[in-house]
Short mmCIF file of C-alpha atoms in Angstrom, two decimals:
data_model
loop_
_atom_site.label_atom_id
_atom_site.label_comp_id
_atom_site.label_asym_id
_atom_site.label_seq_id
_atom_site.Cartn_x
_atom_site.Cartn_y
_atom_site.Cartn_z
CA MET A 271 -86.46 71.49 -140.96
CA LYS A 272 -88.34 73.69 -137.22
CA MET A 273 -87.65 71.06 -133.80
CA GLN A 274 -90.19 70.79 -131.59
CA ARG A 275 -89.51 71.83 -127.87
CA ASN A 276 -90.75 68.88 -125.57
CA LYS A 277 -92.49 70.55 -123.27
CA TYR A 278 -91.74 67.85 -120.70
CA LEU A 279 -88.46 69.87 -119.93
CA LEU A 280 -90.66 71.70 -117.82
CA LEU A 281 -93.07 69.45 -117.40
CA ASN A 282 -91.58 66.91 -114.72
CA TYR A 283 -91.74 66.30 -110.97
CA ILE A 284 -87.84 67.11 -110.90
CA PHE A 285 -87.63 69.88 -112.39
CA VAL A 286 -90.38 72.00 -110.34
CA VAL A 287 -89.41 69.93 -107.40
CA CYS A 288 -85.50 71.77 -107.92
CA LEU A 289 -87.70 74.72 -108.68
CA LEU A 290 -89.27 75.25 -105.81
CA ILE A 291 -86.34 74.20 -103.69
CA LEU A 292 -83.66 76.89 -106.10
CA PHE A 293 -87.50 79.56 -104.88
CA LEU A 294 -87.26 78.05 -101.34
CA ASN A 295 -83.27 78.18 -100.85
CA ASP A 296 -82.15 81.63 -102.05
CA HIS A 297 -85.64 83.63 -100.42
CA PHE A 298 -85.84 81.42 -96.93
CA PHE A 299 -84.09 78.86 -95.96
CA LYS A 300 -80.18 80.76 -96.48
CA TYR A 301 -81.14 83.95 -93.93
CA GLU A 302 -83.26 80.98 -92.15
CA PHE A 303 -79.97 78.51 -91.26
CA ALA A 304 -76.96 79.76 -93.04
CA ASN A 305 -75.30 76.78 -93.76
CA PHE A 306 -72.95 74.78 -95.95
CA PHE A 307 -75.65 73.01 -96.84
CA THR A 308 -78.68 76.01 -98.04
CA GLY A 309 -75.22 77.15 -99.44
CA LYS A 310 -74.89 74.39 -101.96
CA LEU A 311 -78.35 73.49 -102.82
CA SER A 312 -79.09 76.55 -105.20
CA ASP A 313 -75.98 74.93 -106.83
CA VAL A 314 -76.78 71.78 -107.24
CA VAL A 315 -80.54 71.97 -108.42
CA GLY A 316 -79.59 75.06 -110.85
CA ILE A 317 -77.03 72.66 -112.65
CA ILE A 318 -79.61 70.13 -113.01
CA ILE A 319 -82.14 73.35 -114.15
CA LEU A 320 -80.28 75.25 -116.88
CA PRO A 321 -79.44 71.83 -119.26
CA LEU A 322 -83.14 70.87 -118.88
CA LEU A 323 -83.63 75.28 -119.82
CA LEU A 324 -81.11 75.60 -122.36
CA SER A 325 -82.72 72.29 -123.90
CA TYR A 326 -86.37 73.22 -124.17
CA ILE A 327 -85.75 77.12 -125.37
CA PHE A 328 -83.37 76.45 -128.05
CA PRO A 329 -85.04 72.48 -129.29
CA ARG A 330 -81.23 72.33 -131.44
CA LEU A 331 -79.20 72.76 -128.72
CA LYS A 332 -80.67 69.76 -126.41
CA ILE A 333 -77.78 66.98 -127.30
CA HIS A 334 -75.09 69.91 -126.47
CA SER A 335 -76.62 71.52 -124.12
CA ILE A 336 -75.68 69.87 -120.69
CA TRP A 337 -72.32 70.89 -121.64
CA ILE A 338 -73.23 74.44 -122.33
CA GLY A 339 -75.36 74.41 -118.99
CA ALA A 340 -71.62 72.99 -117.52
CA LEU A 341 -70.02 75.83 -119.04
CA LEU A 342 -72.13 78.54 -118.14
CA PHE A 343 -71.96 77.54 -115.10
CA LEU A 344 -68.02 76.84 -114.79
CA PHE A 345 -67.81 81.10 -116.00
CA TRP A 346 -70.21 81.72 -113.81
CA LYS A 347 -68.82 80.57 -110.37
CA SER A 348 -65.26 81.99 -111.65
CA GLY A 349 -64.12 85.95 -111.41
CA TYR A 350 -63.73 85.71 -115.21
CA SER A 351 -68.12 86.11 -114.88
CA GLU A 352 -67.79 89.98 -112.75
CA GLY A 353 -67.45 91.98 -116.53
CA ALA A 354 -70.38 90.98 -117.41
CA ILE A 355 -72.48 91.10 -114.25
CA ASN A 356 -71.77 94.58 -113.35
CA TRP A 357 -72.33 95.41 -117.00
CA TYR A 358 -75.98 93.67 -117.32
CA ASN A 359 -76.94 95.35 -113.44
CA GLN A 360 -76.41 98.60 -114.85
CA TYR A 361 -79.48 98.31 -117.50
CA ALA A 362 -81.37 95.16 -115.50
CA LEU A 363 -84.98 95.46 -113.96
CA ILE A 364 -83.95 92.25 -111.68
CA PRO A 365 -79.72 92.88 -110.53
CA VAL A 366 -78.11 89.62 -110.40
CA THR A 367 -75.37 88.66 -107.45
CA ARG A 368 -72.80 85.56 -107.39
CA VAL A 369 -70.32 85.06 -104.43
CA VAL A 370 -66.96 83.72 -106.53
CA ASP A 371 -67.07 79.90 -104.12
CA TYR A 372 -64.65 77.11 -106.34
CA SER A 373 -66.54 74.37 -104.18
CA ASP A 374 -69.56 75.42 -105.56
CA LEU A 375 -68.40 73.85 -108.75
CA LEU A 376 -68.87 69.77 -106.86
CA ALA A 377 -72.83 70.39 -107.80
CA LEU A 378 -71.35 69.75 -112.15
CA LEU A 379 -71.41 66.42 -110.44
CA PHE A 380 -74.95 66.24 -111.22
CA LEU A 381 -74.96 66.55 -114.73
CA PRO A 382 -76.06 62.87 -115.17
CA ILE A 383 -79.84 63.40 -113.79
CA PRO A 384 -80.91 66.35 -116.71
CA TYR A 385 -78.58 64.65 -119.21
CA PHE A 386 -80.91 61.72 -117.87
CA ILE A 387 -83.98 63.01 -117.72
CA ILE A 388 -83.64 64.76 -121.19
CA GLN A 389 -82.40 61.61 -123.12
CA ARG A 390 -85.66 59.83 -121.89
CA ALA A 391 -88.26 62.67 -121.26
CA ASP A 392 -90.70 60.82 -123.62
CA ASN A 393 -89.97 57.65 -121.66
CA LEU A 394 -90.28 59.07 -118.31
CA HIS A 395 -94.48 58.86 -117.24
CA ARG A 396 -93.52 58.50 -114.13
CA ILE A 397 -92.65 61.93 -113.61
CA LYS A 398 -94.63 64.19 -116.26
CA ILE A 399 -96.92 66.26 -114.86
CA PRO A 400 -99.08 65.93 -118.27
CA SER A 401 -101.92 68.61 -118.28
CA LEU A 402 -99.83 72.27 -117.54
CA HIS A 403 -98.86 74.38 -120.45
CA PRO A 404 -95.59 75.03 -120.44
CA THR A 405 -95.56 78.42 -120.22
CA PHE A 406 -96.54 78.62 -117.10
CA ILE A 407 -93.62 76.83 -115.05
CA LEU A 408 -91.03 79.55 -118.16
CA ILE A 409 -91.64 82.19 -116.77
CA PRO A 410 -91.16 81.83 -113.38
CA SER A 411 -87.58 80.01 -114.07
CA LEU A 412 -86.21 82.21 -116.02
CA PHE A 413 -87.33 84.61 -112.28
CA VAL A 414 -86.51 82.49 -109.72
CA LEU A 415 -83.14 82.00 -112.34
CA MET A 416 -82.06 85.30 -111.62
CA ALA A 417 -83.51 86.35 -108.67
CA THR A 418 -80.81 85.10 -106.19
CA SER A 419 -80.18 86.15 -102.83
CA PRO A 420 -78.01 89.08 -102.61
CA ARG A 421 -75.35 89.03 -101.30
CA GLN A 422 -74.15 89.00 -97.39
CA ALA A 423 -72.83 91.58 -96.18
CA SER A 424 -69.97 89.02 -95.14
CA ALA A 425 -68.78 87.79 -98.01
CA ILE A 426 -65.84 87.32 -100.16
CA PRO A 427 -66.48 88.88 -103.79
#
């Protein structure tokens, strides 16, 4: 039995606004303002976006996407991901960077937001964007998530 993708996991205002904030923060706000808030903002919106993307791309993971997203986030934010990042960057068209900062784990407190959306995506009439095909959100989402801000010279690995 094939599970259907729920387009409203991506086609809702919360996802789209978080995606826009992630893009603007990583490519403009961090350079313009470079403070604690801009440093944590990408983590917060990223932890909201990630489980929604996982649920959309892998519909069978719907009930587990919150925990999988949290584990991926924990791995990404730890020093254990350095080898995987270095390997990926050897072959990547879009290299990725990250700074190990365990205070970023505070973003995990925002996991109830994607949980609520995943559980009620069909019934959230007020936040749905009905007339757009999900591909118009999915493709840019993948690029925005991968194209995070480059490492600053003063950043500590």
